Short mmCIF file of C-alpha atoms in Angstrom, two decimals:
data_model
loop_
_atom_site.label_atom_id
_atom_site.label_comp_id
_atom_site.label_asym_id
_atom_site.label_seq_id
_atom_site.Cartn_x
_atom_site.Cartn_y
_atom_site.Cartn_z
CA UNK A 1 6.42 -7.70 -7.08
CA UNK A 2 5.61 -8.49 -10.71
CA UNK A 3 7.71 -5.56 -11.92
CA UNK A 4 10.66 -6.58 -9.75
CA UNK A 5 10.55 -10.23 -10.79
CA UNK A 6 10.31 -9.36 -14.48
CA UNK A 7 13.14 -6.82 -14.26
CA UNK A 8 15.55 -9.07 -12.36
CA UNK A 9 14.74 -12.04 -14.61
CA UNK A 10 15.53 -9.93 -17.67
CA UNK A 11 18.85 -8.80 -16.19
CA UNK A 12 19.84 -12.34 -15.15
CA UNK A 13 18.66 -14.00 -18.34
CA UNK A 14 15.99 -16.11 -16.65
CA UNK A 15 12.66 -17.05 -18.17
CA UNK A 16 9.86 -15.48 -16.12
CA UNK A 17 6.13 -16.11 -16.08
CA UNK A 18 4.11 -13.37 -14.42
CA UNK A 19 0.55 -14.13 -13.29
CA UNK A 20 -1.71 -11.16 -12.53
CA UNK A 21 -5.43 -10.48 -12.01
CA UNK A 22 -7.05 -9.49 -15.29
CA UNK A 23 -8.36 -6.18 -13.92
CA UNK A 24 -4.98 -4.86 -12.77
CA UNK A 25 -4.32 -1.20 -13.55
CA UNK A 26 -2.89 -0.74 -17.09
CA UNK A 27 0.11 1.28 -15.90
CA UNK A 28 1.22 -1.61 -13.68
CA UNK A 29 0.75 -4.10 -16.49
CA UNK A 30 2.83 -2.03 -18.93
CA UNK A 31 5.57 -1.58 -16.32
CA UNK A 32 5.87 -5.38 -16.13
CA UNK A 33 5.36 -6.16 -19.83
CA UNK A 34 8.24 -3.94 -20.94
CA UNK A 35 10.74 -6.44 -19.50
CA UNK A 36 9.49 -9.18 -21.82
CA UNK A 37 8.19 -11.89 -19.45
CA UNK A 38 5.44 -14.33 -20.31
CA UNK A 39 2.50 -12.37 -18.91
CA UNK A 40 -0.61 -14.32 -17.91
CA UNK A 41 -3.81 -12.46 -17.03
CA UNK A 42 -6.10 -14.52 -14.82
CA UNK A 43 -9.83 -13.93 -14.46
CA UNK A 44 -10.05 -13.56 -10.70
CA UNK A 45 -8.60 -11.89 -7.62
CA UNK A 46 -5.11 -12.01 -6.14
CA UNK A 47 -6.29 -14.94 -4.03
CA UNK A 48 -7.22 -16.86 -7.19
CA UNK A 49 -3.88 -16.00 -8.79
CA UNK A 50 -1.89 -17.09 -5.72
CA UNK A 51 -3.75 -20.38 -5.59
CA UNK A 52 -3.11 -21.01 -9.30
CA UNK A 53 0.57 -20.13 -8.95
CA UNK A 54 1.00 -22.69 -6.17
CA UNK A 55 -0.59 -25.33 -8.39
CA UNK A 56 1.62 -24.36 -11.33
CA UNK A 57 4.78 -24.53 -9.20
CA UNK A 58 3.86 -27.98 -7.91
CA UNK A 59 2.95 -29.31 -11.35
CA UNK A 60 5.83 -27.88 -13.39
CA UNK A 61 8.56 -27.69 -10.75
CA UNK A 62 8.93 -23.94 -11.17
CA UNK A 63 10.21 -21.56 -8.51
CA UNK A 64 7.46 -19.47 -6.98
CA UNK A 65 8.84 -16.10 -5.95
CA UNK A 66 6.13 -15.00 -3.55
CA UNK A 67 6.52 -18.20 -1.50
CA UNK A 68 10.07 -19.46 -1.98
CA UNK A 69 11.58 -16.04 -1.36
CA UNK A 70 9.07 -14.89 1.21
CA UNK A 71 11.72 -14.78 3.95
CA UNK A 72 13.72 -12.24 1.96
CA UNK A 73 10.57 -10.27 1.20
CA UNK A 74 9.81 -10.08 4.91
CA UNK A 75 13.31 -8.94 5.77
CA UNK A 76 12.96 -6.21 3.19
CA UNK A 77 9.69 -5.01 4.73
CA UNK A 78 11.41 -4.83 8.10
CA UNK A 79 13.87 -2.23 6.81
CA UNK A 80 11.04 0.31 6.56
CA UNK A 81 11.05 0.42 10.37
CA UNK A 82 14.83 0.89 10.32
CA UNK A 83 14.53 3.83 7.90
CA UNK A 84 11.81 5.50 9.96
CA UNK A 85 14.02 5.41 13.05
CA UNK A 86 17.06 6.65 11.15
CA UNK A 87 15.21 9.52 9.46
CA UNK A 88 13.77 10.66 12.79
CA UNK A 89 17.25 10.97 14.28
CA UNK A 90 17.46 7.48 15.82
CA UNK A 91 14.22 7.61 17.73
CA UNK A 92 10.88 5.91 17.25
CA UNK A 93 7.63 7.78 16.58
CA UNK A 94 4.67 7.12 18.83
CA UNK A 95 2.39 5.79 16.09
CA UNK A 96 2.79 4.29 12.61
CA UNK A 97 -0.02 3.69 10.11
CA UNK A 98 0.53 1.22 7.27
CA UNK A 99 -1.64 -0.23 4.50
CA UNK A 100 -2.48 -3.92 4.67
CA UNK A 101 -2.88 -6.43 1.86
CA UNK A 102 -1.44 -9.75 3.01
CA UNK A 103 -0.48 -8.20 6.36
CA UNK A 104 3.28 -8.73 6.08
CA UNK A 105 4.27 -5.05 6.30
CA UNK A 106 2.61 -4.42 9.67
CA UNK A 107 4.05 -7.66 11.02
CA UNK A 108 7.58 -6.82 9.91
CA UNK A 109 7.34 -3.21 11.06
CA UNK A 110 6.78 -4.53 14.56
CA UNK A 111 9.82 -6.77 14.33
CA UNK A 112 11.98 -4.00 12.89
CA UNK A 113 11.15 -1.50 15.62
CA UNK A 114 11.64 -4.16 18.28
CA UNK A 115 15.05 -5.18 16.89
CA UNK A 116 16.31 -1.59 16.81
CA UNK A 117 15.02 -1.01 20.35
CA UNK A 118 16.64 -4.21 21.65
CA UNK A 119 19.93 -3.24 20.00
CA UNK A 120 19.88 0.20 21.62
CA UNK A 121 19.66 1.94 18.24
CA UNK A 122 16.35 3.72 18.85
CA UNK A 123 15.33 6.05 21.66
CA UNK A 124 11.83 5.63 23.01
CA UNK A 125 9.44 2.73 23.11
CA UNK A 126 8.36 0.97 19.89
CA UNK A 127 5.35 2.74 18.36
CA UNK A 128 1.71 1.74 18.35
CA UNK A 129 0.88 0.15 14.99
CA UNK A 130 -2.25 0.91 13.00
CA UNK A 131 -3.47 -0.95 9.93
CA UNK A 132 -5.41 0.48 6.99
CA UNK A 133 -7.56 -1.31 4.43
CA UNK A 134 -10.23 -0.41 1.91
CA UNK A 135 -13.75 -1.15 3.12
CA UNK A 136 -14.28 -3.38 0.08
CA UNK A 137 -11.55 -5.74 1.27
CA UNK A 138 -10.92 -5.43 5.00
CA UNK A 139 -10.58 -8.92 6.55
CA UNK A 140 -7.74 -7.87 8.87
CA UNK A 141 -9.57 -4.76 10.06
CA UNK A 142 -12.66 -6.82 10.82
CA UNK A 143 -10.56 -9.32 12.79
CA UNK A 144 -9.08 -6.49 14.89
CA UNK A 145 -12.55 -5.08 15.52
CA UNK A 146 -14.22 -8.33 16.58
CA UNK A 147 -11.23 -10.12 18.10
CA UNK A 148 -10.81 -13.85 17.74
CA UNK A 149 -8.20 -16.10 16.20
CA UNK A 150 -9.38 -16.67 12.64
CA UNK A 151 -9.48 -14.59 9.48
CA UNK A 152 -12.82 -14.61 7.69
CA UNK A 153 -12.00 -14.37 3.96
CA UNK A 154 -13.87 -11.88 1.78
CA UNK A 155 -14.34 -11.32 -1.94
CA UNK A 156 -12.54 -8.04 -2.77
CA UNK A 157 -14.52 -5.13 -4.20
CA UNK A 158 -12.41 -1.96 -4.20
CA UNK A 159 -10.40 0.28 -6.51
CA UNK A 160 -7.40 -0.27 -4.20
CA UNK A 161 -6.34 -3.34 -6.16
CA UNK A 162 -2.87 -3.52 -4.64
CA UNK A 163 -4.56 -4.24 -1.28
CA UNK A 164 -7.27 -6.54 -2.61
CA UNK A 165 -6.31 -9.80 -0.93
CA UNK A 166 -9.40 -11.40 0.56
CA UNK A 167 -7.59 -14.18 2.43
CA UNK A 168 -4.37 -12.57 3.74
CA UNK A 169 -1.60 -15.00 4.63
CA UNK A 170 -0.24 -12.84 7.46
CA UNK A 171 -3.60 -11.46 8.55
CA UNK A 172 -3.70 -13.10 11.95
CA UNK A 173 -0.13 -12.07 12.77
CA UNK A 174 -0.80 -8.51 11.61
CA UNK A 175 -3.93 -8.26 13.78
CA UNK A 176 -1.92 -9.50 16.76
CA UNK A 177 0.83 -6.94 16.11
CA UNK A 178 -1.73 -4.15 16.00
CA UNK A 179 -3.55 -5.07 19.20
CA UNK A 180 -0.46 -5.99 21.21
CA UNK A 181 1.20 -2.63 20.46
CA UNK A 182 -1.92 -0.74 21.52
CA UNK A 183 -2.94 0.27 18.01
CA UNK A 184 -6.09 -0.18 15.99
CA UNK A 185 -7.28 -0.58 12.39
CA UNK A 186 -9.56 1.29 10.01
CA UNK A 187 -11.37 0.54 6.76
CA UNK A 188 -12.15 3.41 4.38
CA UNK A 189 -14.41 3.83 1.38
CA UNK A 190 -13.13 4.18 -2.19
CA UNK A 191 -14.39 7.77 -2.19
CA UNK A 192 -12.42 8.56 0.96
CA UNK A 193 -9.23 6.97 -0.36
CA UNK A 194 -9.37 9.14 -3.49
CA UNK A 195 -9.77 12.16 -1.21
CA UNK A 196 -6.76 10.86 0.73
CA UNK A 197 -4.64 10.77 -2.43
CA UNK A 198 -5.53 14.37 -3.20
CA UNK A 199 -5.03 15.57 0.38
CA UNK A 200 -1.55 14.06 0.53
CA UNK A 201 -0.56 15.51 -2.82
CA UNK A 202 -1.93 18.99 -2.11
CA UNK A 203 -0.35 19.28 1.36
CA UNK A 204 2.98 17.44 1.00
CA UNK A 205 3.80 17.20 -2.71
CA UNK A 206 3.69 13.39 -2.51
CA UNK A 207 1.59 11.60 -5.14
CA UNK A 208 0.52 8.18 -3.82
CA UNK A 209 -1.25 5.27 -5.45
CA UNK A 210 -4.51 3.94 -4.03
CA UNK A 211 -2.82 2.18 -1.08
CA UNK A 212 -1.39 5.52 0.03
CA UNK A 213 -4.83 7.06 -0.23
CA UNK A 214 -6.14 4.30 2.03
CA UNK A 215 -3.43 5.07 4.59
CA UNK A 216 -4.14 8.81 4.63
CA UNK A 217 -7.90 8.32 4.83
CA UNK A 218 -7.46 5.79 7.63
CA UNK A 219 -5.28 8.26 9.55
CA UNK A 220 -8.06 10.84 9.39
CA UNK A 221 -10.62 8.28 10.52
CA UNK A 222 -8.44 7.06 13.39
CA UNK A 223 -7.78 10.63 14.52
CA UNK A 224 -11.48 11.50 14.51
CA UNK A 225 -12.24 8.37 16.53
CA UNK A 226 -9.70 9.37 19.19
CA UNK A 227 -7.14 6.65 18.50
CA UNK A 228 -4.48 9.26 17.69
CA UNK A 229 -3.60 11.90 20.27
CA UNK A 230 -2.71 15.53 19.62
CA UNK A 231 0.75 14.92 21.08
CA UNK A 232 1.42 11.86 18.90
CA UNK A 233 4.18 11.81 16.33
CA UNK A 234 2.54 9.86 13.53
CA UNK A 235 4.27 8.30 10.51
CA UNK A 236 2.24 7.27 7.46
CA UNK A 237 3.72 4.53 5.29
CA UNK A 238 3.21 5.49 1.63
CA UNK A 239 4.10 2.42 -0.37
CA UNK A 240 3.52 3.21 -4.04
CA UNK A 241 3.71 5.99 -6.63
CA UNK A 242 0.48 7.48 -7.92
CA UNK A 243 1.54 7.21 -11.56
CA UNK A 244 0.63 3.52 -11.31
CA UNK A 245 -3.03 4.17 -10.51
CA UNK A 246 -4.28 7.19 -12.43
CA UNK A 247 -7.78 5.92 -13.25
CA UNK A 248 -9.35 6.60 -9.82
CA UNK A 249 -8.57 10.30 -10.20
CA UNK A 250 -10.09 10.76 -13.65
CA UNK A 251 -13.50 11.87 -12.34
CA UNK A 252 -12.29 14.02 -9.46
CA UNK A 253 -9.61 15.80 -11.52
CA UNK A 254 -11.10 16.68 -14.92
CA UNK A 255 -8.83 18.47 -17.37
CA UNK A 256 -9.42 22.24 -17.67
CA UNK A 257 -10.39 23.59 -21.10
CA UNK A 258 -7.47 24.81 -23.25
CA UNK A 259 -6.85 28.48 -23.87
CA UNK A 260 -5.28 30.42 -26.73
CA UNK A 261 -1.55 31.19 -26.34
CA UNK A 262 -2.28 34.84 -25.55
CA UNK A 263 -1.74 37.00 -22.47
CA UNK A 264 -5.32 38.21 -22.75
CA UNK A 265 -6.57 34.66 -22.29
CA UNK A 266 -4.58 34.30 -19.07
CA UNK A 267 -5.77 37.72 -17.93
CA UNK A 268 -9.35 36.58 -18.44
CA UNK A 269 -8.70 33.59 -16.21
CA UNK A 270 -7.13 35.78 -13.58
CA UNK A 271 -10.04 38.22 -13.66
CA UNK A 272 -12.43 35.30 -13.29
CA UNK A 273 -10.60 34.26 -10.14
CA UNK A 274 -9.01 31.13 -11.61
CA UNK A 275 -5.51 32.36 -10.67
CA UNK A 276 -4.12 35.14 -8.49
CA UNK A 277 -2.48 38.05 -10.30
CA UNK A 278 0.68 39.61 -8.91
CA UNK A 279 0.07 43.12 -7.57
#
């Protein structure tokens, strides 16, 4: 959102102030800073930043993009359901797993699938919806697990910073969408989400950021718990590129030592089993 606001403001000639948590990943910060906005780093979580932005908007009379344009944001999220149906040949899958921060994506996925079904543009019933969060910030997952009608806010503690919203605005609606479609939710550890990033990359050629790792790890957890059937057609929503969150992989993917630019050096690696030689 910060990148998009800064980019569109630069193109339109608007002045833009971007407020972000101070521990946001450097790659994301650079991708926003390059457009020349007034960048403000706030000591706190996304919840603290959102609260401050609301106060700033009220005090200075500024437009607040993540509130004033929230209707357009929601309509945009809904198109992910449309694209899933289109790419599957105008039919719905049986299950969809999506990451959850504020909860808007899961909520709008439900609406998108329902609208296409009502319009006769999708064969099959709307899918079961599953939500994924990091264990260090899983208020929506916990609401699904215990039931009830109230989100219990948490203080985020996870490397999945793009999902680290402790008091999600659409949490209750997302939980309702999950349960009413027959789905479920899962919270995964930081270690498992890193493994999810690597699994997705190694098996599909798709490099996801931490939210994608959460989604993949949650899919594995849901499958092991019996929430996904062997005959299900499951779609995983991968919502961000891994180049934005390289730090979590630094320990699990150390750089190999360099070699001399000689065939003998490569042959030594091959003989040691590091690579397979052509016969």
